[in-house]
Amino acid sequence: MLNKRIIKIILILLVLVSGCAANEELGNNAGEGIDNNESIIKIQEKVYAYFPMLEGMHYEYRGEGIEYAAFIRDVMYVDPPFIQVHNNNGGTTIAAIYKVEENQIALIRREEEFYSDKNLLSKLDKDVKVEEIVLKTPIKKGSSWESNNKKMEIVETNMELKVSVGTFYDVIKIKSHALNGKSEMINYSYYAKNMGLIKRESVGENFNVISELKAYENLKFK
């Protein structure tokens, strides 16, 4: 279970990320120029390094391929191990609640057409039902799992990836597809260490939809 000390360390890493801009590009080499602090190394080895729990974070994604590919993601509330995230694509807002642990990130609840700032975390049971496992250890190429009638696989690690907001390092690429054979669509999600989701892509026959990070800030520190 995460505690406030770990959240603060992740916040420090995120600040270091934003300081790595060069020629107006951003990077997430948070480890460069700092000592091999045992606590930081331990965090970076855990799955939640790719899904930071930072209340107030605001992410904007540009989109292409369909009308609602662009969206805004806000981290509304954090009560470890739970995090409440709102995704607004201009057509609807979905509240998603995740359980963030050392070995996996799990989606446990979704509320569609959610147009309020209500905190849904206070009434959660600690033993909640998992709807979908988004990411799990080990973080290595070829690692796979099945969840919510999908197969997920980590197909790349330690990637360097340039998106609209800048260049990120230590990126993992996750491939997912339906197990029921009814859809041939392949989905890819890209997570950068100490930042989170920076890009996702859906690929099908004559079909390609992309959402990628174009801006981010912590609204609590404005």
Short mmCIF file of C-alpha atoms in Angstrom, two decimals:
data_model
loop_
_atom_site.label_atom_id
_atom_site.label_comp_id
_atom_site.label_asym_id
_atom_site.label_seq_id
_atom_site.Cartn_x
_atom_site.Cartn_y
_atom_site.Cartn_z
CA MET A 1 0.00 0.00 0.00
CA LEU A 2 1.29 3.46 -0.88
CA ASN A 3 1.81 6.04 1.85
CA LYS A 4 2.25 9.79 1.85
CA ARG A 5 6.08 9.54 1.88
CA ILE A 6 6.08 7.52 -1.35
CA ILE A 7 3.65 9.95 -3.00
CA LYS A 8 5.95 12.84 -2.06
CA ILE A 9 8.96 11.04 -3.57
CA ILE A 10 7.06 10.44 -6.81
CA LEU A 11 6.14 14.13 -6.87
CA ILE A 12 9.84 15.00 -6.55
CA LEU A 13 10.58 12.72 -9.50
CA LEU A 14 7.87 14.41 -11.55
CA VAL A 15 9.35 17.82 -10.79
CA LEU A 16 12.72 16.54 -11.96
CA VAL A 17 11.00 15.32 -15.13
CA SER A 18 9.63 18.75 -15.95
CA GLY A 19 13.09 20.23 -15.41
CA CYS A 20 14.66 18.17 -18.16
CA ALA A 21 13.44 20.42 -20.98
CA ALA A 22 15.88 21.12 -23.77
CA ASN A 23 15.16 23.08 -26.93
CA GLU A 24 11.56 23.37 -25.69
CA GLU A 25 11.23 19.58 -25.41
CA LEU A 26 10.47 17.70 -22.20
CA GLY A 27 11.92 14.42 -21.00
CA ASN A 28 11.48 12.03 -18.07
CA ASN A 29 15.03 10.95 -17.27
CA ALA A 30 14.33 11.62 -13.63
CA GLY A 31 17.31 9.57 -12.53
CA GLU A 32 19.98 11.66 -14.26
CA GLY A 33 22.18 13.73 -12.00
CA ILE A 34 20.94 12.32 -8.68
CA ASP A 35 22.43 9.85 -6.30
CA ASN A 36 21.31 6.22 -6.29
CA ASN A 37 18.92 6.75 -3.45
CA GLU A 38 17.64 3.35 -2.35
CA SER A 39 14.05 4.58 -1.86
CA ILE A 40 13.84 6.12 -5.33
CA ILE A 41 15.29 3.00 -6.96
CA LYS A 42 12.75 0.86 -5.12
CA ILE A 43 9.86 3.00 -6.38
CA GLN A 44 11.07 2.88 -9.96
CA GLU A 45 11.11 -0.92 -9.85
CA LYS A 46 7.42 -1.02 -8.93
CA VAL A 47 4.51 -0.95 -11.34
CA TYR A 48 3.04 2.23 -9.84
CA ALA A 49 6.05 4.19 -11.11
CA TYR A 50 4.16 4.11 -14.43
CA PHE A 51 0.91 5.30 -12.84
CA PRO A 52 1.75 8.18 -10.46
CA MET A 53 -0.86 8.98 -7.81
CA LEU A 54 -0.61 12.77 -7.80
CA GLU A 55 -3.81 14.56 -6.87
CA GLY A 56 -4.42 17.63 -8.98
CA MET A 57 -2.59 16.41 -12.06
CA HIS A 58 -4.19 17.62 -15.29
CA TYR A 59 -3.32 15.97 -18.61
CA GLU A 60 -4.39 17.08 -22.09
CA TYR A 61 -4.24 14.69 -25.05
CA ARG A 62 -4.56 15.62 -28.68
CA GLY A 63 -6.37 13.16 -30.93
CA GLU A 64 -6.63 12.05 -34.52
CA GLY A 65 -8.69 9.47 -36.38
CA ILE A 66 -12.10 10.11 -34.81
CA GLU A 67 -13.91 13.08 -33.30
CA TYR A 68 -13.48 12.07 -29.67
CA ALA A 69 -9.87 10.90 -29.76
CA ALA A 70 -8.75 14.02 -27.90
CA PHE A 71 -9.49 14.06 -24.19
CA ILE A 72 -8.63 15.61 -20.85
CA ARG A 73 -7.67 13.52 -17.81
CA ASP A 74 -7.77 14.86 -14.26
CA VAL A 75 -6.60 13.09 -11.11
CA MET A 76 -9.39 14.20 -8.79
CA TYR A 77 -8.81 12.33 -5.54
CA VAL A 78 -6.16 10.08 -4.04
CA ASP A 79 -6.72 7.84 -1.03
CA PRO A 80 -4.07 5.11 -1.27
CA PRO A 81 -4.35 2.55 -2.66
CA PHE A 82 -7.24 4.15 -4.60
CA ILE A 83 -7.22 6.94 -7.16
CA GLN A 84 -10.18 8.64 -8.86
CA VAL A 85 -9.61 9.89 -12.39
CA HIS A 86 -12.00 11.80 -14.66
CA ASN A 87 -11.70 11.48 -18.44
CA ASN A 88 -13.50 14.08 -20.57
CA ASN A 89 -13.46 13.66 -24.36
CA GLY A 90 -15.82 16.53 -25.11
CA GLY A 91 -18.79 14.23 -25.51
CA THR A 92 -18.93 12.66 -22.06
CA THR A 93 -17.05 12.44 -18.79
CA ILE A 94 -16.19 9.10 -17.24
CA ALA A 95 -15.06 8.69 -13.65
CA ALA A 96 -12.66 5.78 -13.27
CA ILE A 97 -11.38 4.39 -9.99
CA TYR A 98 -8.13 2.43 -9.88
CA LYS A 99 -6.50 0.36 -7.16
CA VAL A 100 -2.77 1.03 -7.32
CA GLU A 101 -0.51 -1.59 -5.77
CA GLU A 102 3.13 -2.59 -6.05
CA ASN A 103 2.44 -5.49 -8.37
CA GLN A 104 -0.54 -4.29 -10.42
CA ILE A 105 -2.82 -1.43 -11.43
CA ALA A 106 -6.48 -2.44 -11.56
CA LEU A 107 -9.57 -0.62 -12.79
CA ILE A 108 -12.25 -1.39 -10.20
CA ARG A 109 -15.12 0.94 -11.08
CA ARG A 110 -16.40 3.15 -13.91
CA GLU A 111 -19.13 5.76 -13.73
CA GLU A 112 -20.26 7.00 -17.16
CA GLU A 113 -21.95 10.36 -17.74
CA PHE A 114 -20.35 11.61 -14.53
CA TYR A 115 -20.68 15.38 -14.34
CA SER A 116 -19.82 16.22 -10.74
CA ASP A 117 -16.77 16.51 -8.50
CA LYS A 118 -18.09 13.95 -6.04
CA ASN A 119 -15.47 11.91 -4.21
CA LEU A 120 -16.28 8.23 -4.75
CA LEU A 121 -13.35 6.87 -2.75
CA SER A 122 -14.65 7.34 0.78
CA LYS A 123 -17.21 4.55 0.57
CA LEU A 124 -15.03 1.97 -1.17
CA ASP A 125 -14.59 -1.45 0.37
CA LYS A 126 -10.93 -2.45 0.61
CA ASP A 127 -11.78 -5.84 -0.90
CA VAL A 128 -13.11 -4.58 -4.20
CA LYS A 129 -13.85 -6.51 -7.37
CA VAL A 130 -11.37 -5.99 -10.19
CA GLU A 131 -12.92 -4.98 -13.50
CA GLU A 132 -9.69 -4.95 -15.51
CA ILE A 133 -5.98 -5.23 -14.77
CA VAL A 134 -4.35 -2.36 -16.61
CA LEU A 135 -0.72 -3.16 -15.80
CA LYS A 136 1.11 -5.72 -13.71
CA THR A 137 4.56 -7.00 -12.94
CA PRO A 138 7.02 -8.14 -14.05
CA ILE A 139 7.77 -5.08 -16.17
CA LYS A 140 9.63 -6.86 -18.92
CA LYS A 141 9.16 -7.60 -22.60
CA GLY A 142 6.95 -10.63 -23.18
CA SER A 143 5.13 -10.42 -19.84
CA SER A 144 1.39 -10.96 -20.40
CA TRP A 145 -1.91 -11.39 -18.56
CA GLU A 146 -5.61 -11.84 -19.32
CA SER A 147 -8.35 -9.65 -17.87
CA ASN A 148 -11.86 -8.50 -18.83
CA ASN A 149 -11.86 -10.85 -21.84
CA LYS A 150 -8.67 -9.26 -23.15
CA LYS A 151 -5.09 -10.35 -23.47
CA MET A 152 -2.46 -7.75 -22.57
CA GLU A 153 1.24 -8.04 -23.28
CA ILE A 154 4.23 -5.81 -22.67
CA VAL A 155 5.80 -5.73 -26.12
CA GLU A 156 8.50 -3.10 -25.55
CA THR A 157 10.37 -1.62 -22.59
CA ASN A 158 12.98 1.11 -22.19
CA MET A 159 11.59 2.91 -25.23
CA GLU A 160 12.31 6.47 -26.24
CA LEU A 161 9.12 8.07 -27.52
CA LYS A 162 8.42 11.56 -28.82
CA VAL A 163 4.87 12.88 -28.41
CA SER A 164 3.40 16.37 -28.76
CA VAL A 165 4.61 17.59 -25.36
CA GLY A 166 8.17 16.31 -25.79
CA THR A 167 10.39 13.23 -25.64
CA PHE A 168 10.10 10.60 -22.92
CA TYR A 169 12.45 7.80 -21.95
CA ASP A 170 11.94 4.52 -20.11
CA VAL A 171 8.58 4.01 -21.83
CA ILE A 172 6.75 0.69 -21.90
CA LYS A 173 4.39 -0.35 -24.71
CA ILE A 174 1.40 -2.57 -23.93
CA LYS A 175 -0.56 -4.42 -26.61
CA SER A 176 -4.11 -5.59 -25.98
CA HIS A 177 -6.77 -7.38 -28.00
CA ALA A 178 -10.10 -9.10 -27.39
CA LEU A 179 -10.08 -12.83 -26.67
CA ASN A 180 -13.55 -13.53 -28.05
CA GLY A 181 -12.48 -13.10 -31.67
CA LYS A 182 -15.28 -10.63 -32.39
CA SER A 183 -12.90 -7.73 -32.93
CA GLU A 184 -9.64 -7.60 -34.85
CA MET A 185 -8.74 -4.24 -33.39
CA ILE A 186 -5.37 -4.00 -31.64
CA ASN A 187 -4.83 -1.41 -28.93
CA TYR A 188 -1.50 -0.04 -27.77
CA SER A 189 -0.86 1.97 -24.62
CA TYR A 190 2.41 3.74 -23.85
CA TYR A 191 3.37 4.55 -20.26
CA ALA A 192 6.38 6.65 -19.28
CA LYS A 193 8.02 6.08 -15.91
CA ASN A 194 7.13 8.82 -13.41
CA MET A 195 4.60 10.33 -15.83
CA GLY A 196 1.96 7.72 -16.72
CA LEU A 197 -0.01 7.40 -19.95
CA ILE A 198 1.56 9.44 -22.74
CA LYS A 199 -0.01 7.81 -25.80
CA ARG A 200 -2.59 5.26 -26.88
CA GLU A 201 -3.41 3.92 -30.30
CA SER A 202 -6.15 1.71 -31.76
CA VAL A 203 -5.38 -0.04 -35.03
CA GLY A 204 -7.78 -1.98 -37.26
CA GLU A 205 -8.46 -2.54 -40.93
CA ASN A 206 -8.47 0.94 -42.48
CA PHE A 207 -8.71 2.34 -38.96
CA ASN A 208 -6.17 4.17 -36.84
CA VAL A 209 -6.99 6.34 -33.82
CA ILE A 210 -4.28 8.08 -31.81
CA SER A 211 -4.35 10.06 -28.57
CA GLU A 212 -1.11 11.53 -27.28
CA LEU A 213 -0.06 13.82 -24.48
CA LYS A 214 0.27 17.48 -25.48
CA ALA A 215 0.30 19.24 -22.09
CA TYR A 216 0.27 18.58 -18.36
CA GLU A 217 0.37 20.50 -15.09
CA ASN A 218 -0.53 20.12 -11.44
CA LEU A 219 -3.48 22.41 -10.76
CA LYS A 220 -2.88 22.29 -7.01
CA PHE A 221 0.37 24.19 -7.49
CA LYS A 222 -0.89 26.92 -9.81
#
